[in-house]
Coordinates of C-alpha atoms in Angstrom, one line a residue:
M12 CA 19.6 7.1 38.3
D13 CA 16.0 6.8 39.4
P14 CA 15.6 4.6 42.5
G15 CA 13.2 2.3 40.7
Q16 CA 15.5 1.8 37.7
P17 CA 18.0 -1.1 37.4
S18 CA 21.7 -0.1 37.7
F19 CA 22.6 -2.3 34.7
R20 CA 21.5 -3.0 31.1
L21 CA 21.2 -6.3 29.3
I22 CA 22.0 -6.8 25.6
R23 CA 22.1 -9.7 23.2
T24 CA 25.3 -11.3 22.0
N25 CA 25.9 -12.4 18.4
K26 CA 25.2 -16.0 19.4
G27 CA 21.9 -15.3 21.1
G28 CA 23.2 -15.1 24.6
E29 CA 23.2 -12.1 27.0
K30 CA 25.7 -9.6 28.2
M31 CA 25.3 -7.3 31.2
L32 CA 26.6 -3.8 31.2
E33 CA 27.2 -2.2 34.6
G34 CA 29.5 0.5 35.9
G35 CA 31.8 0.5 32.9
Y36 CA 32.2 -3.3 33.1
V37 CA 30.9 -6.0 30.7
Y38 CA 29.7 -9.3 32.1
L39 CA 28.9 -12.6 30.3
M40 CA 26.1 -14.8 31.6
H41 CA 27.6 -17.9 33.2
R42 CA 24.5 -19.8 34.2
R43 CA 21.1 -19.6 35.8
V44 CA 20.2 -21.4 39.0
G45 CA 16.5 -21.1 39.8
E46 CA 15.7 -17.3 39.8
M47 CA 19.4 -16.4 40.2
T48 CA 21.6 -15.5 37.3
H49 CA 25.4 -15.8 37.6
W50 CA 27.5 -13.3 35.6
Q51 CA 31.3 -13.3 35.2
C52 CA 33.6 -10.5 33.9
E53 CA 34.1 -10.6 30.2
Q54 CA 37.9 -10.8 30.8
R55 CA 37.3 -14.0 32.7
G56 CA 40.7 -15.5 32.0
E57 CA 42.4 -13.0 34.4
C58 CA 39.6 -11.3 36.2
K59 CA 37.5 -13.3 38.7
A60 CA 34.9 -10.7 39.5
R61 CA 31.3 -12.1 39.6
V62 CA 27.9 -10.5 39.9
Y63 CA 24.6 -12.3 40.9
T64 CA 21.2 -10.9 39.9
K65 CA 17.6 -11.8 40.7
G66 CA 15.3 -10.3 38.1
M67 CA 16.6 -6.9 37.4
E68 CA 18.3 -6.4 40.8
I69 CA 21.9 -7.1 41.8
V70 CA 21.9 -9.2 45.0
K71 CA 25.5 -10.2 45.4
R72 CA 29.1 -9.5 44.2
T73 CA 32.2 -11.6 44.7
N74 CA 35.9 -10.7 44.0
E75 CA 37.2 -7.3 42.8
H76 CA 38.0 -6.5 39.2
L77 CA 41.7 -6.6 38.4
H78 CA 41.3 -3.8 35.8
A79 CA 39.8 -0.4 35.6
P80 CA 36.2 0.2 34.2
D81 CA 35.9 1.2 30.6
V82 CA 32.8 3.3 30.2
Q83 CA 33.6 3.9 26.5
A84 CA 33.7 0.2 25.8
T85 CA 30.3 -0.4 27.5
A86 CA 28.9 2.5 25.5
C87 CA 30.2 0.9 22.3
C88 CA 28.4 -2.3 23.3
E89 CA 25.1 -0.4 23.7
I90 CA 25.5 1.4 20.4
K91 CA 26.2 -1.8 18.5
A92 CA 23.2 -3.5 20.2
G93 CA 21.0 -0.6 19.2
I94 CA 22.2 -0.8 15.6
K95 CA 21.4 -4.5 15.5
R96 CA 18.0 -3.9 17.0
K97 CA 17.1 -1.1 14.4
A98 CA 18.4 -3.3 11.6
R99 CA 15.9 -6.0 12.6
D100 CA 13.0 -3.8 13.5
T101 CA 13.0 -1.0 10.9
Q102 CA 13.4 -0.5 7.1
D103 CA 15.7 2.5 7.7
S104 CA 18.8 2.7 5.5
S105 CA 22.2 1.7 6.8
H106 CA 23.4 5.4 6.8
Q107 CA 20.3 6.5 8.7
I108 CA 20.7 3.8 11.4
I109 CA 24.3 4.4 11.9
G110 CA 23.9 8.2 11.9
E111 CA 21.1 8.2 14.4
S112 CA 23.0 5.7 16.6
M113 CA 26.1 8.0 16.7
L114 CA 24.2 11.1 17.8
T115 CA 25.0 10.5 21.5
A116 CA 28.4 8.9 21.1
S117 CA 31.4 10.8 22.6
E118 CA 34.6 11.2 20.6
G119 CA 36.3 8.4 22.6
T120 CA 33.3 6.0 22.1
A121 CA 33.2 6.7 18.4
A122 CA 36.9 5.9 18.1
K123 CA 36.4 2.5 19.7
L124 CA 33.6 1.5 17.3
P125 CA 34.2 -0.6 14.2
K126 CA 34.7 1.1 10.8
L127 CA 31.7 2.2 8.9
D128 CA 31.9 -0.7 6.4
S129 CA 32.0 -3.1 9.2
L130 CA 28.8 -1.6 10.8
K131 CA 27.0 -1.8 7.5
R132 CA 27.9 -5.5 7.2
T133 CA 26.5 -6.0 10.7
I134 CA 23.2 -4.4 9.6
Q135 CA 23.1 -6.6 6.5
R136 CA 23.7 -9.7 8.5
Q137 CA 21.0 -8.9 11.0
R138 CA 18.5 -8.3 8.2
A139 CA 19.5 -11.4 6.4
S140 CA 19.0 -13.5 9.6
V141 CA 15.5 -12.1 10.0
L142 CA 14.3 -11.9 6.4
S143 CA 15.6 -15.1 4.9
A144 CA 15.3 -17.5 7.9
P145 CA 13.2 -20.3 6.4
V146 CA 13.8 -21.8 3.0
Q147 CA 12.1 -20.0 0.2
P148 CA 9.2 -22.1 -1.2
T149 CA 9.7 -23.4 -4.8
A150 CA 6.1 -24.5 -5.7
L151 CA 2.6 -23.1 -5.3
A152 CA -0.8 -24.2 -6.3
E153 CA -3.1 -21.9 -4.3
F154 CA -3.6 -18.4 -3.2
L155 CA -3.1 -17.0 0.3
I156 CA -5.4 -14.5 2.1
F157 CA -4.2 -12.4 5.1
G158 CA -6.2 -10.3 7.4
T159 CA -7.5 -10.1 11.0
Q160 CA -10.9 -10.5 12.7
R161 CA -11.1 -6.8 13.1
N162 CA -10.3 -6.3 9.4
L163 CA -13.0 -8.7 8.4
G164 CA -15.5 -6.9 10.7
M165 CA -14.7 -3.6 9.2
L166 CA -15.0 -4.9 5.6
Q167 CA -18.3 -6.6 6.4
Q168 CA -19.7 -3.3 7.6
S169 CA -18.5 -1.4 4.5
K170 CA -21.1 -0.7 1.8
I171 CA -18.4 0.4 -0.7
W172 CA -15.4 -1.8 -1.6
L173 CA -12.4 -1.1 -3.7
A174 CA -9.8 -3.6 -4.9
D175 CA -6.7 -3.5 -7.0
G176 CA -3.5 -5.5 -7.5
T177 CA 0.2 -4.8 -7.9
F178 CA 3.0 -7.1 -9.1
K179 CA 6.0 -5.2 -7.7
T180 CA 5.8 -6.5 -4.2
A181 CA 4.6 -10.0 -5.1
P182 CA 7.1 -12.6 -3.8
P183 CA 8.4 -15.2 -6.3
L184 CA 5.8 -17.8 -7.4
F185 CA 3.0 -15.2 -7.1
A186 CA 1.7 -13.0 -9.9
Q187 CA 0.4 -10.2 -7.8
V188 CA -0.6 -8.8 -4.4
Y189 CA -4.4 -8.1 -4.5
V190 CA -5.8 -5.9 -1.8
V191 CA -9.5 -5.5 -0.9
H192 CA -10.4 -2.2 0.9
G193 CA -13.5 -1.0 2.6
L194 CA -14.7 2.6 2.5
R195 CA -16.3 3.6 5.8
G196 CA -17.8 6.8 7.2
G197 CA -20.2 9.6 6.4
D198 CA -22.9 10.2 3.9
D199 CA -20.4 11.6 1.4
P200 CA -17.7 8.9 0.8
M201 CA -15.5 11.1 -1.5
K202 CA -15.2 13.8 1.2
T203 CA -15.5 12.0 4.6
G204 CA -14.8 8.3 3.8
H205 CA -12.0 6.4 5.4
L206 CA -10.2 3.9 3.1
L207 CA -9.4 0.8 5.2
P208 CA -7.2 -2.0 3.7
S209 CA -8.8 -5.2 5.0
L210 CA -7.7 -8.3 3.1
F211 CA -4.3 -9.0 1.4
V212 CA -4.2 -11.8 -1.1
L213 CA -1.2 -13.4 -2.9
L214 CA -2.4 -14.7 -6.2
P215 CA -0.5 -17.2 -8.4
N216 CA -2.0 -15.9 -11.6
K217 CA -4.7 -13.5 -13.0
T218 CA -7.1 -16.0 -14.5
E219 CA -10.8 -15.5 -14.0
D220 CA -11.1 -18.9 -12.3
T221 CA -8.5 -17.8 -9.7
Y222 CA -10.3 -14.6 -9.1
R223 CA -13.6 -16.4 -8.7
R224 CA -12.2 -18.9 -6.2
M225 CA -10.7 -15.9 -4.3
W226 CA -14.1 -14.0 -4.1
E227 CA -15.9 -17.2 -3.1
Q228 CA -13.4 -17.7 -0.2
I229 CA -13.8 -14.0 0.8
R230 CA -17.6 -14.5 0.8
I231 CA -17.1 -17.4 3.2
L232 CA -14.9 -15.2 5.4
C233 CA -17.4 -12.3 5.3
P234 CA -20.8 -14.1 5.4
L235 CA -22.6 -10.9 6.4
A236 CA -21.1 -8.7 3.8
Q237 CA -23.5 -6.9 1.4
P238 CA -21.4 -4.4 -0.6
E239 CA -23.5 -2.0 -2.6
Q240 CA -20.7 -0.9 -4.9
M241 CA -17.3 -2.4 -5.9
L242 CA -14.7 -0.3 -7.7
L243 CA -12.3 -2.3 -9.8
D244 CA -9.7 -1.8 -12.6
F245 CA -10.6 -2.6 -16.2
E246 CA -9.8 -6.3 -15.9
K247 CA -12.5 -8.7 -17.2
G248 CA -11.4 -11.6 -15.1
A249 CA -11.8 -9.6 -11.8
I250 CA -15.1 -8.0 -13.0
N251 CA -16.8 -11.2 -14.2
S252 CA -15.7 -13.3 -11.2
F253 CA -16.9 -10.6 -8.7
E254 CA -20.3 -10.3 -10.4
H255 CA -20.6 -14.1 -10.3
V256 CA -20.1 -14.2 -6.5
W257 CA -21.9 -10.9 -5.7
P258 CA -24.5 -10.5 -8.4
N259 CA -26.5 -7.8 -6.6
T260 CA -23.5 -5.4 -6.2
V261 CA -23.0 -2.5 -8.6
V262 CA -19.6 -2.9 -10.2
K263 CA -17.8 0.2 -11.5
C264 CA -14.4 0.7 -13.0
C265 CA -11.8 3.3 -12.2
F266 CA -12.1 6.7 -14.1
F267 CA -8.3 7.3 -13.7
H268 CA -7.6 4.0 -15.4
L269 CA -10.1 5.0 -18.2
T270 CA -8.1 8.1 -18.9
Q271 CA -4.9 6.1 -18.6
N272 CA -6.1 3.6 -21.2
I273 CA -7.0 6.4 -23.6
W274 CA -3.7 8.1 -23.1
R275 CA -1.8 4.9 -23.9
H276 CA -3.8 4.6 -27.1
V277 CA -3.1 8.2 -28.0
Q278 CA 0.6 7.3 -27.7
S279 CA 0.3 4.1 -29.6
V280 CA -1.4 5.7 -32.7
G281 CA 1.2 8.5 -32.7
L282 CA -0.9 11.4 -31.4
Q283 CA 1.2 12.2 -28.3
S284 CA 3.1 15.2 -29.8
D285 CA -0.1 16.7 -31.3
Y286 CA -1.9 16.3 -28.0
T287 CA 0.9 17.9 -26.1
H288 CA 1.3 20.9 -28.4
D289 CA -2.2 21.5 -29.7
E290 CA -4.3 22.7 -26.7
E291 CA -7.6 22.7 -28.8
L292 CA -7.0 19.1 -30.0
A293 CA -6.2 18.0 -26.4
M294 CA -9.5 19.5 -25.2
R295 CA -11.5 17.7 -27.9
I296 CA -9.8 14.4 -27.1
R297 CA -10.5 14.8 -23.4
K298 CA -14.2 15.1 -24.2
I299 CA -14.1 11.3 -24.9
P300 CA -13.5 10.3 -21.3
A301 CA -15.7 13.2 -20.2
L302 CA -18.6 11.0 -21.5
A303 CA -18.3 9.2 -18.2
F304 CA -20.3 12.0 -16.5
A305 CA -23.1 12.3 -19.1
R306 CA -26.4 10.5 -18.7
P307 CA -25.7 6.9 -19.8
A308 CA -28.6 6.9 -22.3
D309 CA -27.0 10.0 -24.0
V310 CA -23.5 8.6 -24.3
P311 CA -23.8 6.9 -27.7
D312 CA -25.2 10.0 -29.4
L313 CA -22.8 12.3 -27.6
F314 CA -19.9 10.0 -28.7
E315 CA -20.9 10.5 -32.3
Q316 CA -20.9 14.3 -31.8
V317 CA -17.5 14.2 -30.2
S318 CA -16.2 12.0 -33.0
M319 CA -17.5 14.4 -35.7
D320 CA -15.8 17.3 -33.9
L321 CA -12.4 15.7 -34.2
P322 CA -10.1 16.1 -37.2
L323 CA -10.4 13.5 -40.0
T324 CA -7.0 11.8 -39.7
S325 CA -6.1 8.2 -39.7
E326 CA -4.6 8.5 -36.2
I327 CA -7.8 10.0 -34.9
G328 CA -9.8 7.4 -36.7
E329 CA -7.9 4.6 -34.9
L330 CA -8.5 6.3 -31.5
V331 CA -12.2 6.7 -32.1
D332 CA -12.5 3.1 -33.4
Y333 CA -10.7 1.8 -30.3
F334 CA -13.0 3.7 -27.9
E335 CA -16.1 2.6 -29.8
R336 CA -15.4 -1.1 -29.8
T337 CA -14.0 -1.1 -26.2
Y338 CA -16.3 1.2 -24.3
I339 CA -19.4 2.0 -26.5
G340 CA -20.3 -1.0 -28.7
R341 CA -21.2 -0.8 -32.3
T342 CA -24.0 -1.8 -34.8
L343 CA -22.7 -3.5 -37.9
A344 CA -24.2 -2.9 -41.4
T345 CA -26.0 -6.2 -41.0
G346 CA -27.9 -4.8 -38.1
H347 CA -26.0 -7.0 -35.6
H348 CA -24.9 -5.2 -32.4
V349 CA -21.5 -6.0 -31.1
A350 CA -21.3 -5.3 -27.3
A351 CA -18.4 -3.3 -25.9
T352 CA -15.7 -5.0 -24.0
F353 CA -16.5 -2.7 -21.0
P354 CA -20.2 -1.6 -21.4
I355 CA -21.1 2.0 -20.6
G356 CA -22.6 1.1 -17.2
L357 CA -19.2 0.0 -15.9
W358 CA -17.5 3.3 -16.4
N359 CA -20.3 5.9 -16.3
Y360 CA -20.6 7.8 -13.0
H361 CA -23.4 10.3 -13.7
F362 CA -25.9 8.9 -11.2
G363 CA -23.4 8.4 -8.5
M364 CA -22.0 11.9 -8.4
P365 CA -24.7 13.5 -6.1
F366 CA -24.0 10.8 -3.5
G367 CA -20.2 11.2 -3.5
L368 CA -19.6 7.7 -4.7
P369 CA -15.9 7.1 -5.5
R370 CA -14.9 6.8 -9.1
T371 CA -11.1 6.2 -8.9
T372 CA -8.9 3.7 -7.1
N373 CA -6.2 6.4 -6.8
A374 CA -6.2 6.1 -3.0
V375 CA -5.7 2.3 -3.4
E376 CA -2.8 2.9 -5.7
A377 CA -1.3 5.4 -3.2
W378 CA -1.5 2.6 -0.6
H379 CA 0.4 0.3 -2.9
R380 CA 3.1 2.9 -3.4
S381 CA 3.4 3.3 0.4
F382 CA 3.5 -0.5 0.8
N383 CA 6.2 -0.7 -1.9
A384 CA 8.3 1.7 0.2
T385 CA 7.8 -0.4 3.3
V386 CA 8.9 -3.6 1.5
G387 CA 11.9 -1.8 0.1
C388 CA 12.5 -3.9 -3.0
H389 CA 10.7 -5.6 -5.9
H390 CA 9.7 -9.2 -5.6
P391 CA 10.9 -9.8 -2.0
T392 CA 11.1 -13.3 -0.4
I393 CA 7.8 -14.5 1.1
W394 CA 9.3 -14.0 4.6
K395 CA 10.3 -10.4 3.9
F396 CA 6.8 -9.7 2.5
L397 CA 5.2 -11.1 5.6
L398 CA 7.3 -9.0 7.8
A399 CA 6.4 -5.9 5.9
L400 CA 2.7 -6.9 6.0
K401 CA 2.8 -7.3 9.8
R402 CA 4.2 -3.7 10.0
E403 CA 1.5 -2.5 7.6
Q404 CA -1.2 -4.0 9.7
G405 CA -0.1 -1.7 12.5
L406 CA -0.8 1.3 10.3
V407 CA -4.1 -0.3 9.3
E408 CA -5.2 -0.5 12.9
V409 CA -4.3 3.2 13.3
R410 CA -6.6 4.0 10.4
Q411 CA -9.3 1.9 12.0
T412 CA -8.9 3.7 15.3
N413 CA -9.0 7.1 13.6
Y414 CA -12.3 6.2 11.9
L415 CA -13.8 4.9 15.1
A416 CA -12.7 8.1 16.9
G417 CA -14.4 10.2 14.3
K418 CA -11.2 11.8 13.0
P419 CA -11.7 13.2 9.5
P420 CA -9.5 11.7 6.7
T421 CA -6.9 13.8 5.0
K422 CA -8.1 15.0 1.6
R423 CA -6.2 17.2 -0.9
R424 CA -7.7 20.7 -1.3
R425 CA -7.3 20.6 -5.1
S426 CA -9.1 17.3 -5.3
Q427 CA -12.0 18.7 -3.2
Q428 CA -12.4 21.7 -5.4
S429 CA -12.4 19.7 -8.5
E430 CA -14.9 17.3 -7.0
Q431 CA -17.2 20.1 -6.1
A432 CA -17.0 21.6 -9.6
L433 CA -17.8 18.2 -11.2
R434 CA -20.8 17.8 -8.9
T435 CA -22.1 21.2 -9.9
L436 CA -21.7 20.4 -13.6
V437 CA -23.5 17.1 -13.2
G438 CA -26.2 18.8 -11.1
E439 CA -26.8 21.3 -14.0
Y440 CA -26.8 18.6 -16.7
Y441 CA -30.4 19.2 -17.7
S442 CA -30.0 23.0 -17.6
P443 CA -31.1 24.8 -20.8
N444 CA -28.3 27.3 -20.3
R445 CA -25.6 24.8 -21.3
T446 CA -25.4 22.5 -24.3
K447 CA -24.3 18.9 -23.9
M448 CA -21.0 19.6 -25.7
E449 CA -20.4 22.6 -23.4
F450 CA -21.0 20.2 -20.5
L451 CA -18.4 17.8 -21.8
Q452 CA -15.9 20.7 -22.3
G453 CA -16.6 21.8 -18.7
V454 CA -15.9 18.4 -17.4
A455 CA -12.8 18.0 -19.5
H456 CA -11.2 21.0 -17.7
H457 CA -11.0 18.9 -14.5
F458 CA -8.7 16.0 -15.5
G459 CA -5.8 15.1 -17.7
L460 CA -5.3 11.9 -19.6
G461 CA -3.5 9.5 -17.3
A462 CA -3.5 12.0 -14.5
D463 CA -5.8 12.5 -11.5

């Protein structure tokens, strides 16, 4: 043992007290007097051995032990203490915790340990004591925002924001976990930007009024924030409320969600099988979301051309009608124009492509999947959610440090190649060597419906 290291170890008992392990013997804490701690042998009924410590140093011993030391028993105590600690501090499975803890156990030590089922129950009890300590709330009227001063500072300096919600990890009484991210770094955000989760919000519902009050509170928390672009899902309440609070910010909606919405409608009208087995039809349908990369002023006319190029079936008619009323808008026979639910400006990315502006919240959704794994279940208690959030904040701070240190973010090679191809196509949009329908077909090669 190193000269500077203590000759004993301290572990916690089930009742919150302390045990001392030293030389194959187990001692229970008897009392503290000033800086001195008095320890007595665990077999105190028959053994009168005592040890006195000051800090992490043994300063006195009295009486000899009446029994031989049991190194295996003290090793068992250490292993069980380690299992309890891992149960409290990690989300590892019971099998993983027990397996890792047994790696250094001798055969004799393993034989003295409780049965596997008993160790699993120990892990469950430890986690229950941590995760369900206070009483679960039964009523809620407001939303809760979590973050740190550093998170707020990072968000305020971000010119591009992204936000999205998930219901899976929302505790009871809350409708969703809504997370606001800032994109920092470089002149080409799609290639060099660091996505930094900054604010975590528990919302009781998804009404426009609740979103508005949330954005107003975030504006108070971030008085210096001047985001130039916000990327959101196709949710009117979130869009309208954000535009109300930040009227000068350009709001865009996620391209992946656009393709996802179209794919759901393909399924709902009964075109899924035709799309899957008819490659030519699939390409023609994908030209519809490819309109997101055309010049906005050209979109209505190009939509008409794409529609005329599709087969004249009732299912195709329903799909075209859905896209027109939801994303294009239409002019009635009376001459009255009916605006789209989501106007072209919300989902068109033509002018942002040269600047590498993000067009999907896929990275945000990837964060949600990772956080779901950290939580470990759907709709956890509020206390388990907060524990997972504290752990996640540690990872957030690693991301922040990587950004400040100039480390490049990890990007998928396939995504980078597709991104460069799309930029090339948009850059050649006005070229006389390619028709606009050929342009849409070129774009449609680089995505699937409902897939990034």
